[in-house]
């Protein structure tokens, strides 16, 4: 069930909410993979409105603001995947808090939208899928 189970069932039954959840997951995967995030830029909706074009009615209804940090997205991924995600108190790398992701040391750079993990003695950018695979390999 994971993080989606934290929301009322009626909310999850709404198509717009399911679409928004899926968009968030796609954006999270794109962010950690280093892909271009411009397709997820909410200012494009604003530009579209300013130019006089309206978004389809289905997109306009029940639109809610959602501002998640990279940490929020990683925490939700961990909850959904059943992986422990905790801060390592007093541990920093390049001025960023170090976390334990299933036993792997990671940092989250929200400004660059990058996750770095200490793998084989080096800090490298990783996707959530790779982190999940690495954490399962260590078990």
PDB file of C-alpha atoms in Angstrom:
ATOM      1  CA  UNK A   1       0.000   0.000   0.000  1.00  0.00           C
ATOM      2  CA  UNK A   2       2.830   2.420   0.856  1.00  0.00           C
ATOM      3  CA  UNK A   3       2.495   6.187   0.937  1.00  0.00           C
ATOM      4  CA  UNK A   4      -0.689   6.202  -1.138  1.00  0.00           C
ATOM      5  CA  UNK A   5      -2.400   4.454   1.767  1.00  0.00           C
ATOM      6  CA  UNK A   6      -1.928   7.597   3.854  1.00  0.00           C
ATOM      7  CA  UNK A   7      -4.665   9.305   1.815  1.00  0.00           C
ATOM      8  CA  UNK A   8      -8.412   8.674   2.185  1.00  0.00           C
ATOM      9  CA  UNK A   9      -9.766   6.056  -0.221  1.00  0.00           C
ATOM     10  CA  UNK A  10     -12.210   8.582  -1.744  1.00  0.00           C
ATOM     11  CA  UNK A  11      -9.306  10.829  -2.685  1.00  0.00           C
ATOM     12  CA  UNK A  12      -7.414   8.009  -4.377  1.00  0.00           C
ATOM     13  CA  UNK A  13     -10.534   7.120  -6.348  1.00  0.00           C
ATOM     14  CA  UNK A  14     -10.515  10.494  -8.121  1.00  0.00           C
ATOM     15  CA  UNK A  15      -8.939  10.333 -11.572  1.00  0.00           C
ATOM     16  CA  UNK A  16      -7.263  13.762 -11.245  1.00  0.00           C
ATOM     17  CA  UNK A  17      -5.586  12.705  -7.988  1.00  0.00           C
ATOM     18  CA  UNK A  18      -4.289   9.447  -9.500  1.00  0.00           C
ATOM     19  CA  UNK A  19      -2.951  11.380 -12.495  1.00  0.00           C
ATOM     20  CA  UNK A  20      -1.212  13.846 -10.171  1.00  0.00           C
ATOM     21  CA  UNK A  21       0.349  11.034  -8.119  1.00  0.00           C
ATOM     22  CA  UNK A  22       1.652   9.417 -11.300  1.00  0.00           C
ATOM     23  CA  UNK A  23       3.040  12.747 -12.559  1.00  0.00           C
ATOM     24  CA  UNK A  24       4.867  13.189  -9.246  1.00  0.00           C
ATOM     25  CA  UNK A  25       6.398   9.730  -9.479  1.00  0.00           C
ATOM     26  CA  UNK A  26       7.484  10.373 -13.078  1.00  0.00           C
ATOM     27  CA  UNK A  27       8.999  13.703 -12.061  1.00  0.00           C
ATOM     28  CA  UNK A  28      10.826  12.045  -9.154  1.00  0.00           C
ATOM     29  CA  UNK A  29      12.302   9.394 -11.435  1.00  0.00           C
ATOM     30  CA  UNK A  30      13.310  12.021 -13.993  1.00  0.00           C
ATOM     31  CA  UNK A  31      14.952  14.145 -11.287  1.00  0.00           C
ATOM     32  CA  UNK A  32      17.057  11.340  -9.880  1.00  0.00           C
ATOM     33  CA  UNK A  33      18.013  10.147 -13.365  1.00  0.00           C
ATOM     34  CA  UNK A  34      19.316  13.591 -14.295  1.00  0.00           C
ATOM     35  CA  UNK A  35      16.711  14.041 -17.043  1.00  0.00           C
ATOM     36  CA  UNK A  36      15.332  17.378 -18.211  1.00  0.00           C
ATOM     37  CA  UNK A  37      12.621  18.521 -15.782  1.00  0.00           C
ATOM     38  CA  UNK A  38      11.155  21.227 -18.031  1.00  0.00           C
ATOM     39  CA  UNK A  39       8.164  19.045 -19.007  1.00  0.00           C
ATOM     40  CA  UNK A  40       7.143  19.204 -15.322  1.00  0.00           C
ATOM     41  CA  UNK A  41       7.596  22.985 -15.007  1.00  0.00           C
ATOM     42  CA  UNK A  42       4.364  24.471 -13.556  1.00  0.00           C
ATOM     43  CA  UNK A  43       5.219  27.895 -15.003  1.00  0.00           C
ATOM     44  CA  UNK A  44       4.411  26.482 -18.451  1.00  0.00           C
ATOM     45  CA  UNK A  45       0.769  26.249 -17.356  1.00  0.00           C
ATOM     46  CA  UNK A  46       0.947  29.912 -16.348  1.00  0.00           C
ATOM     47  CA  UNK A  47       2.455  30.869 -19.713  1.00  0.00           C
ATOM     48  CA  UNK A  48      -0.296  28.956 -21.474  1.00  0.00           C
ATOM     49  CA  UNK A  49      -2.946  30.903 -19.517  1.00  0.00           C
ATOM     50  CA  UNK A  50      -1.205  34.221 -20.191  1.00  0.00           C
ATOM     51  CA  UNK A  51      -1.262  33.514 -23.916  1.00  0.00           C
ATOM     52  CA  UNK A  52      -5.018  33.070 -23.749  1.00  0.00           C
ATOM     53  CA  UNK A  53      -5.097  29.323 -24.250  1.00  0.00           C
ATOM     54  CA  UNK A  54      -6.898  27.379 -21.615  1.00  0.00           C
ATOM     55  CA  UNK A  55      -5.897  24.014 -20.295  1.00  0.00           C
ATOM     56  CA  UNK A  56      -8.485  21.294 -20.851  1.00  0.00           C
ATOM     57  CA  UNK A  57     -11.350  21.388 -18.334  1.00  0.00           C
ATOM     58  CA  UNK A  58     -10.264  18.070 -16.831  1.00  0.00           C
ATOM     59  CA  UNK A  59      -6.877  19.589 -15.945  1.00  0.00           C
ATOM     60  CA  UNK A  60      -8.419  22.772 -14.539  1.00  0.00           C
ATOM     61  CA  UNK A  61     -10.757  20.989 -12.135  1.00  0.00           C
ATOM     62  CA  UNK A  62      -9.497  20.103  -8.675  1.00  0.00           C
ATOM     63  CA  UNK A  63      -5.940  21.295  -9.449  1.00  0.00           C
ATOM     64  CA  UNK A  64      -3.994  21.566  -6.193  1.00  0.00           C
ATOM     65  CA  UNK A  65      -0.606  23.090  -5.517  1.00  0.00           C
ATOM     66  CA  UNK A  66       1.993  20.458  -4.653  1.00  0.00           C
ATOM     67  CA  UNK A  67       5.507  21.473  -3.733  1.00  0.00           C
ATOM     68  CA  UNK A  68       7.589  18.472  -2.762  1.00  0.00           C
ATOM     69  CA  UNK A  69      11.277  18.525  -2.013  1.00  0.00           C
ATOM     70  CA  UNK A  70      13.622  15.845  -3.262  1.00  0.00           C
ATOM     71  CA  UNK A  71      13.705  14.526   0.318  1.00  0.00           C
ATOM     72  CA  UNK A  72       9.885  14.205   0.318  1.00  0.00           C
ATOM     73  CA  UNK A  73       9.998  12.249  -2.919  1.00  0.00           C
ATOM     74  CA  UNK A  74      12.772   9.941  -1.688  1.00  0.00           C
ATOM     75  CA  UNK A  75      10.982   9.366   1.632  1.00  0.00           C
ATOM     76  CA  UNK A  76       7.786   8.426  -0.211  1.00  0.00           C
ATOM     77  CA  UNK A  77       9.714   6.088  -2.510  1.00  0.00           C
ATOM     78  CA  UNK A  78      11.285   4.409   0.533  1.00  0.00           C
ATOM     79  CA  UNK A  79       7.937   3.982   2.269  1.00  0.00           C
ATOM     80  CA  UNK A  80       6.449   2.489  -0.884  1.00  0.00           C
ATOM     81  CA  UNK A  81       9.469   0.202  -1.371  1.00  0.00           C
ATOM     82  CA  UNK A  82       9.789  -0.843   2.273  1.00  0.00           C
ATOM     83  CA  UNK A  83      13.307   0.594   2.607  1.00  0.00           C
ATOM     84  CA  UNK A  84      14.553   2.340   5.737  1.00  0.00           C
ATOM     85  CA  UNK A  85      15.498   5.998   5.179  1.00  0.00           C
ATOM     86  CA  UNK A  86      17.038   7.841   8.133  1.00  0.00           C
ATOM     87  CA  UNK A  87      19.398  10.775   8.667  1.00  0.00           C
ATOM     88  CA  UNK A  88      22.892   9.935   9.907  1.00  0.00           C
ATOM     89  CA  UNK A  89      23.107  12.434  12.744  1.00  0.00           C
ATOM     90  CA  UNK A  90      26.153  14.699  12.515  1.00  0.00           C
ATOM     91  CA  UNK A  91      27.273  13.271   9.127  1.00  0.00           C
ATOM     92  CA  UNK A  92      27.652  15.612   6.166  1.00  0.00           C
ATOM     93  CA  UNK A  93      29.221  15.417   2.715  1.00  0.00           C
ATOM     94  CA  UNK A  94      29.815  18.657   0.791  1.00  0.00           C
ATOM     95  CA  UNK A  95      27.661  20.458   3.388  1.00  0.00           C
ATOM     96  CA  UNK A  96      24.734  18.101   2.697  1.00  0.00           C
ATOM     97  CA  UNK A  97      23.114  15.881   5.333  1.00  0.00           C
ATOM     98  CA  UNK A  98      24.011  12.214   4.888  1.00  0.00           C
ATOM     99  CA  UNK A  99      21.122   9.731   5.082  1.00  0.00           C
ATOM    100  CA  UNK A 100      21.003   5.960   5.255  1.00  0.00           C
ATOM    101  CA  UNK A 101      18.979   4.511   2.374  1.00  0.00           C
ATOM    102  CA  UNK A 102      18.660   0.818   3.221  1.00  0.00           C
ATOM    103  CA  UNK A 103      22.201   0.894   4.651  1.00  0.00           C
ATOM    104  CA  UNK A 104      23.729   2.964   1.833  1.00  0.00           C
ATOM    105  CA  UNK A 105      24.985   6.489   2.603  1.00  0.00           C
ATOM    106  CA  UNK A 106      23.276   9.079   0.409  1.00  0.00           C
ATOM    107  CA  UNK A 107      22.999  12.846   0.106  1.00  0.00           C
ATOM    108  CA  UNK A 108      20.124  14.786  -1.440  1.00  0.00           C
ATOM    109  CA  UNK A 109      20.923  18.008  -3.267  1.00  0.00           C
ATOM    110  CA  UNK A 110      17.541  19.677  -3.681  1.00  0.00           C
ATOM    111  CA  UNK A 111      18.954  22.675  -5.565  1.00  0.00           C
ATOM    112  CA  UNK A 112      20.506  20.440  -8.247  1.00  0.00           C
ATOM    113  CA  UNK A 113      17.835  17.710  -7.923  1.00  0.00           C
ATOM    114  CA  UNK A 114      20.546  15.052  -7.526  1.00  0.00           C
ATOM    115  CA  UNK A 115      20.897  12.034  -5.274  1.00  0.00           C
ATOM    116  CA  UNK A 116      24.452  10.905  -4.623  1.00  0.00           C
ATOM    117  CA  UNK A 117      25.402   7.634  -2.948  1.00  0.00           C
ATOM    118  CA  UNK A 118      28.646   6.304  -1.566  1.00  0.00           C
ATOM    119  CA  UNK A 119      29.181   3.198  -3.655  1.00  0.00           C
ATOM    120  CA  UNK A 120      32.491   1.327  -3.663  1.00  0.00           C
ATOM    121  CA  UNK A 121      34.137   4.186  -1.768  1.00  0.00           C
ATOM    122  CA  UNK A 122      33.063   6.977  -4.153  1.00  0.00           C
ATOM    123  CA  UNK A 123      30.187   9.470  -4.181  1.00  0.00           C
ATOM    124  CA  UNK A 124      28.244   9.031  -7.436  1.00  0.00           C
ATOM    125  CA  UNK A 125      24.909  10.316  -8.774  1.00  0.00           C
ATOM    126  CA  UNK A 126      22.297   7.555  -8.719  1.00  0.00           C
ATOM    127  CA  UNK A 127      18.673   6.903  -9.546  1.00  0.00           C
ATOM    128  CA  UNK A 128      16.221   5.566  -6.994  1.00  0.00           C
ATOM    129  CA  UNK A 129      16.060   2.286  -8.899  1.00  0.00           C
ATOM    130  CA  UNK A 130      19.823   1.831  -8.629  1.00  0.00           C
ATOM    131  CA  UNK A 131      19.743   2.684  -4.918  1.00  0.00           C
ATOM    132  CA  UNK A 132      17.001   0.149  -4.362  1.00  0.00           C
ATOM    133  CA  UNK A 133      18.978  -2.531  -6.221  1.00  0.00           C
ATOM    134  CA  UNK A 134      22.172  -1.691  -4.302  1.00  0.00           C
ATOM    135  CA  UNK A 135      20.370  -1.813  -0.954  1.00  0.00           C
ATOM    136  CA  UNK A 136      18.849  -5.218  -1.784  1.00  0.00           C
ATOM    137  CA  UNK A 137      22.273  -6.497  -2.858  1.00  0.00           C
ATOM    138  CA  UNK A 138      23.702  -5.537   0.550  1.00  0.00           C
ATOM    139  CA  UNK A 139      21.024  -7.506   2.446  1.00  0.00           C
TER     140      UNK A 139
END
